[in-house]
Coordinates of C-alpha atoms in Angstrom, one line a residue:
X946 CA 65.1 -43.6 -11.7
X947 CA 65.3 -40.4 -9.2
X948 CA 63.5 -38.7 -11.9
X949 CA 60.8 -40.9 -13.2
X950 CA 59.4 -41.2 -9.8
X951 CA 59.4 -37.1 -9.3
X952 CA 56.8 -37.4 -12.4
X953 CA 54.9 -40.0 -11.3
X954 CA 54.6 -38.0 -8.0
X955 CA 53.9 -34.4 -9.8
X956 CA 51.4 -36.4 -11.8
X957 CA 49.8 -37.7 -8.4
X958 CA 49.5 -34.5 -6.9
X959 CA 47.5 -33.0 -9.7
X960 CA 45.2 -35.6 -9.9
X961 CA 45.0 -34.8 -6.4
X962 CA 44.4 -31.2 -6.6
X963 CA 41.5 -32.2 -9.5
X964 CA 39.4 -34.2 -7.4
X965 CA 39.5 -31.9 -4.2
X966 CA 38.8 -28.9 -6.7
X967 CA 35.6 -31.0 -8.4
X968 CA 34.5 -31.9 -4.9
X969 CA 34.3 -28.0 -3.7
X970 CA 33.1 -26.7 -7.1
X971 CA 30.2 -29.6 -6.7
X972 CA 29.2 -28.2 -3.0
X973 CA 29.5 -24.6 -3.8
X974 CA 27.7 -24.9 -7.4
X975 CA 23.7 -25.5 -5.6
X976 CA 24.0 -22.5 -3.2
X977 CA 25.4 -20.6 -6.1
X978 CA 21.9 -21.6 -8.0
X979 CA 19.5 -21.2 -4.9
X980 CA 20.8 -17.7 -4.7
X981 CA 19.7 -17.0 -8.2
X982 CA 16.4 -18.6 -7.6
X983 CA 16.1 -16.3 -4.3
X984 CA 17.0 -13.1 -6.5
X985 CA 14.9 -13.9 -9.3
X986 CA 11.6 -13.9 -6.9
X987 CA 12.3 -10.5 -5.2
X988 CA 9.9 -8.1 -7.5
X989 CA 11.3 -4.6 -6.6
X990 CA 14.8 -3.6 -6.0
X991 CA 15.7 -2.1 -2.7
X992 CA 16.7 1.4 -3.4
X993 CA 19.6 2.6 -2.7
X994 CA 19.9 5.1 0.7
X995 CA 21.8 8.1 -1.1
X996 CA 19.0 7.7 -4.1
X997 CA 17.7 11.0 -4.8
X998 CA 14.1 11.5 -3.9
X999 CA 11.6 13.1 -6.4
X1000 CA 9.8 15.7 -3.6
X1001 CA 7.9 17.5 -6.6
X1002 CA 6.3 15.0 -8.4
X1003 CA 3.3 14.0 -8.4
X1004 CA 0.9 10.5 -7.9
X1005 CA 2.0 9.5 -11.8
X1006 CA 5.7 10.3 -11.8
X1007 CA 6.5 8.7 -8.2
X1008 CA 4.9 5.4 -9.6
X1009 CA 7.3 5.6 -12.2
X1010 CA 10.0 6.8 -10.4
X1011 CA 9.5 4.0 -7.8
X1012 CA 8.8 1.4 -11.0
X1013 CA 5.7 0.4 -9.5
X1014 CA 4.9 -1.3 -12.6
X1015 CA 7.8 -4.2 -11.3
X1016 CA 5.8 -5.4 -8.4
X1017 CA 3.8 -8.6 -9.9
X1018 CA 2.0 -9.9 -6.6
X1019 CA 1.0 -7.1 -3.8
X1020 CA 1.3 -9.2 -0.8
X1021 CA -1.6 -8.6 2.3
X1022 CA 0.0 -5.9 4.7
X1023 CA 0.0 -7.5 8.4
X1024 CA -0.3 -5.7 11.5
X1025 CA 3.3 -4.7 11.5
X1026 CA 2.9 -2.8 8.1
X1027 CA -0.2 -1.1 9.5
X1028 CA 1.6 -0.3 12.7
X1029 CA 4.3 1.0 10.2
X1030 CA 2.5 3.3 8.0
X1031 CA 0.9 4.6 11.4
X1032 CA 4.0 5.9 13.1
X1033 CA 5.1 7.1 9.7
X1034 CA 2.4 9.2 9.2
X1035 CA 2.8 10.6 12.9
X1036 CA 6.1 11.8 12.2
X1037 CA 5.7 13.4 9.6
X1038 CA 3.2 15.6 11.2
X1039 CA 4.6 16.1 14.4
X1040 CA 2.7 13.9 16.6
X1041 CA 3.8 11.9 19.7
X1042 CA 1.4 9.2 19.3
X1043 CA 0.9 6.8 16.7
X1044 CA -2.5 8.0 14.2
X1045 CA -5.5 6.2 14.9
X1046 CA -6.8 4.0 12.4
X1047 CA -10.4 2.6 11.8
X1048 CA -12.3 0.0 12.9
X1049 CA -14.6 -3.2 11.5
X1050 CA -18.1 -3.8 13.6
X1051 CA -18.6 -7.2 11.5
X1052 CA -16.3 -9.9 10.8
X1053 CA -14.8 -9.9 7.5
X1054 CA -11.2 -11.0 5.8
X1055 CA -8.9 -10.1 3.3
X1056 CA -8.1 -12.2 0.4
X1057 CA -7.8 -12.0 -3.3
X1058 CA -10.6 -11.1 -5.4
X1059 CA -10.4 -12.2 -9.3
X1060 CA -9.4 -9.6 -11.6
X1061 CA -8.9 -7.1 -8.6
X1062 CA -5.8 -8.1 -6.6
X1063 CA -6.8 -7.9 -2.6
X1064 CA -10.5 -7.6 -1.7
X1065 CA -12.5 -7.4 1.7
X1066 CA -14.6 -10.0 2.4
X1067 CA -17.6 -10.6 4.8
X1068 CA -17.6 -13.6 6.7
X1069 CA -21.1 -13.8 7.8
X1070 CA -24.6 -13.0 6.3
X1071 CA -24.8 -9.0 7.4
X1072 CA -27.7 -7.2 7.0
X1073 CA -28.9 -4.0 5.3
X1074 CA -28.2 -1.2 7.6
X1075 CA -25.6 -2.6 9.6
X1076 CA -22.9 -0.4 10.3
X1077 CA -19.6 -1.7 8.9
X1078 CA -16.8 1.0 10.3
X1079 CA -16.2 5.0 10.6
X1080 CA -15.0 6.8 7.4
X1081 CA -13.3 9.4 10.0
X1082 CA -9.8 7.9 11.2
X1083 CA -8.1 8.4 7.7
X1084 CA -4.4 10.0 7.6
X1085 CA -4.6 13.9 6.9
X1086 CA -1.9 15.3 4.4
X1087 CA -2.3 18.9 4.1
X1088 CA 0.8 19.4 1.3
X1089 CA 2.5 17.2 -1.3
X1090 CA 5.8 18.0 1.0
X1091 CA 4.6 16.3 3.9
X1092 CA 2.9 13.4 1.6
X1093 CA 6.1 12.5 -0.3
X1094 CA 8.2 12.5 2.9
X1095 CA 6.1 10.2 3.5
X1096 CA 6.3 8.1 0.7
X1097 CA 9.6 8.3 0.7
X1098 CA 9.6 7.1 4.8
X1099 CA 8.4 3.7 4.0
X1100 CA 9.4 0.3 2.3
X1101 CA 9.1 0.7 -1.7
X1102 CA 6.4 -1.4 -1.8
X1103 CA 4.0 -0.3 0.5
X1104 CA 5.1 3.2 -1.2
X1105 CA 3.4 2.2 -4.4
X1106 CA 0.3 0.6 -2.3
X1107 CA -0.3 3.7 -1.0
X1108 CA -0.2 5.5 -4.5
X1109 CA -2.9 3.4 -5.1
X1110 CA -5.0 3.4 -1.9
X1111 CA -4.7 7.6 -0.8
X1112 CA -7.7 10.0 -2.2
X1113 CA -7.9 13.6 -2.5
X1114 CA -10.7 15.5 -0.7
X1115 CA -11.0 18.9 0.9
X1116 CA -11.0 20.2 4.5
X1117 CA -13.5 22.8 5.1
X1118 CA -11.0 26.1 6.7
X1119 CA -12.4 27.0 9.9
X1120 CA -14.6 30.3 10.4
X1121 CA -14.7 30.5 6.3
X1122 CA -16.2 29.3 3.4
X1123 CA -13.3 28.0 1.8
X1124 CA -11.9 24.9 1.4
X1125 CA -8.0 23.2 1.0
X1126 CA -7.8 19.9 -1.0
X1127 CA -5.9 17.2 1.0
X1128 CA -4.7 13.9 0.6
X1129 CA -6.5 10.9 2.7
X1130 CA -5.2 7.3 3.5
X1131 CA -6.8 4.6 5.6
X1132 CA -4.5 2.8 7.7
X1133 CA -6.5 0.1 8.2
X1134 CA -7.6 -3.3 6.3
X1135 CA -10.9 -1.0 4.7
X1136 CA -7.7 0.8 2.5
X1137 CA -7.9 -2.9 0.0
X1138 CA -11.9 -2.1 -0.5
X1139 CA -12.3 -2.0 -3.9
X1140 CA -14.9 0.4 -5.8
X1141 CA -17.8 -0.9 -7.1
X1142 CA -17.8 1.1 -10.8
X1143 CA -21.8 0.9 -10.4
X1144 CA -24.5 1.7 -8.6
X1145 CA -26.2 -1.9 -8.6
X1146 CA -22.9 -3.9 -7.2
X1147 CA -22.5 -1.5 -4.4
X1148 CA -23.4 -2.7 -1.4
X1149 CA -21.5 -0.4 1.7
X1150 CA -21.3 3.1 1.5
X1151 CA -21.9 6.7 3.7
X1152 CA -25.1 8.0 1.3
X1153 CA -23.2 11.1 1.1
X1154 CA -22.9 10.4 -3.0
X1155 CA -25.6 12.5 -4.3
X1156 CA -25.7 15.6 -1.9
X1157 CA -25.9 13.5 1.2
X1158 CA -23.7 14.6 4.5
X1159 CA -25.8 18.0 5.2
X1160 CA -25.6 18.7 1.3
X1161 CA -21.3 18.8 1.6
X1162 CA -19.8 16.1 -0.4
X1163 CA -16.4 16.4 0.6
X1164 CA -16.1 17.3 4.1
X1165 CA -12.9 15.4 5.7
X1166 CA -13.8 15.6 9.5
X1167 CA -17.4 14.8 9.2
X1168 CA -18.2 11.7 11.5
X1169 CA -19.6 9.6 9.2
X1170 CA -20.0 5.9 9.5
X1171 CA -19.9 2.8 6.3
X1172 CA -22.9 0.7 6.4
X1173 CA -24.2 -2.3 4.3
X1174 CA -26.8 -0.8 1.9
X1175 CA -28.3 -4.3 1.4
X1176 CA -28.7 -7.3 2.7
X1177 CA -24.7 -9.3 2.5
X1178 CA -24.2 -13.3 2.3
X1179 CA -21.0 -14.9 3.8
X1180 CA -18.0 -14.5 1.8
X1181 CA -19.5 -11.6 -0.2
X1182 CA -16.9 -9.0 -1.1
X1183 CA -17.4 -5.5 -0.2
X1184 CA -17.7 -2.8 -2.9
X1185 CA -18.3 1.1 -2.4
X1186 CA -18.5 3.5 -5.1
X1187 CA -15.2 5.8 -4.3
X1188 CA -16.9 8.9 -5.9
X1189 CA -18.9 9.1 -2.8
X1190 CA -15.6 10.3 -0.9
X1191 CA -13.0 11.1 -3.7
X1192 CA -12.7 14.4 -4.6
X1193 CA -11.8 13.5 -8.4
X1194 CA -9.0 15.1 -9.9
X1195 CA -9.6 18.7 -9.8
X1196 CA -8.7 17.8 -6.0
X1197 CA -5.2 16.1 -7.1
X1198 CA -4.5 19.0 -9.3
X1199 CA -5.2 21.7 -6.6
X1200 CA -3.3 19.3 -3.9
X1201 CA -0.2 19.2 -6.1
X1202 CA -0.8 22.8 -7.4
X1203 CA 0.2 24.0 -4.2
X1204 CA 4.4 22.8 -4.2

């Protein structure tokens, strides 16, 4: 008797231990699957801290190195990012204050553009000759060492953004004739402008393309202000041919040619 109610209690208590273990498995098993749905949608690993940094490499390598290529959707920097890559850029040069960045004289907004990614829009009708912002408060980076520690400063993704977005051109030397290629940046909204690839779809620009700007095409301190070379309608992207400022890559190749 004393033993056939020892089973029949044994046998309770694992039926016992079943259900409780089915109950927890049940709770725990949808955070288990949100997780996976949360880790799935994150494009770009974050890099790990002690991961070695590739100082001598140029635009090419560092987008594979930083496997650019991963990122499917390039989200719309906000102030803060701006804000970021400002104070970034100031350390890395030594300055107390924050760079300046540029400024938009006509409304506008940044959204996608078809086939592009991010785009710069005009919100009203603009017309021809009206001046859109400066082309003179870009980042200055007079070496690749200071430019990759920059890169290497800033969230992965915005690293790969600004592969994409930074130019070459070259700074006149003071009191000489010669020049030293540099790397620009805009740290503003104008860096998502996209280029036009023709002459008839531009529709902002400097007029230095051509031997504009006192006959100097690449001159990176120049004043120089972006206007609208035609009349704009509302919600009209702007496009600018980036040969008017880039440098091309004879530029890149003497920037990186320096390291």
């Amino acid at each position: 008797m004393i033993h056939a109610m020892a089973a029949q209690m044994l046998l309770l208590i694992n039926i016992l231990f079943l259900a409780i273990g089915s109950t927890v498995a049940a709770e725990i098993e949808p955070r288990s699957s949100t997780n996976t749905e949360c880790a799935a949608n994150i494009d770009v690993p974050v890099p790990d801290e002690e991961e070695e940094w590739c100082y001598d490499c140029d635009t090419e390598e560092l987008e594979d190195e930083l496997n650019c290529s991963a990122i499917k959707s390039r989200p719309i920097p906000d102030e803060s990012d701006w804000r970021l890559l400002s104070r970034a850029h100031a350390d890395v040069v030594g300055s107390e204050e924050p760079t300046p960045t540029g400024k938009f004289y006509v409304p506008y907004e940044v959204r996608l553009s078809e086939g592009k990614g991010r785009g710069v829009f005009a919100t009203e009708a603009i017309k021809k000759g009206t001046r859109v912002l400066d082309d003179d408060k870009a980042a200055v980076f007079e070496d690749p060492e200071s430019y990759n520690k920059f890169l290497k400063s800033i969230p992965r993704h915005l690293a790969c953004d600004v592969l994409k977005w930074a130019w070459p051109d070259y700074r006149i030397i003071p009191n000489s004739n010669d020049k030293k290629a540099v790397v620009r940046l805009d740290l503003d909204e104008s860096a998502m402008i996209n280029n036009s690839r023709s002459k008839e779809r531009t529709n902002i620009g400097t007029g230095c393309l051509g031997g504009g700007c006192n006959n100097n095409k690449y001159v990176v301190d120049e004043n120089k202000s972006v206007v609208t070379l035609k009349d704009m309608e509302a919600g009209e992207e702007f496009l600018m041919r980036y040969g008017e400022f880039s440098a091309g890559d004879e530029a890149w190749e003497s920037f990186y040619g320096e390291m």
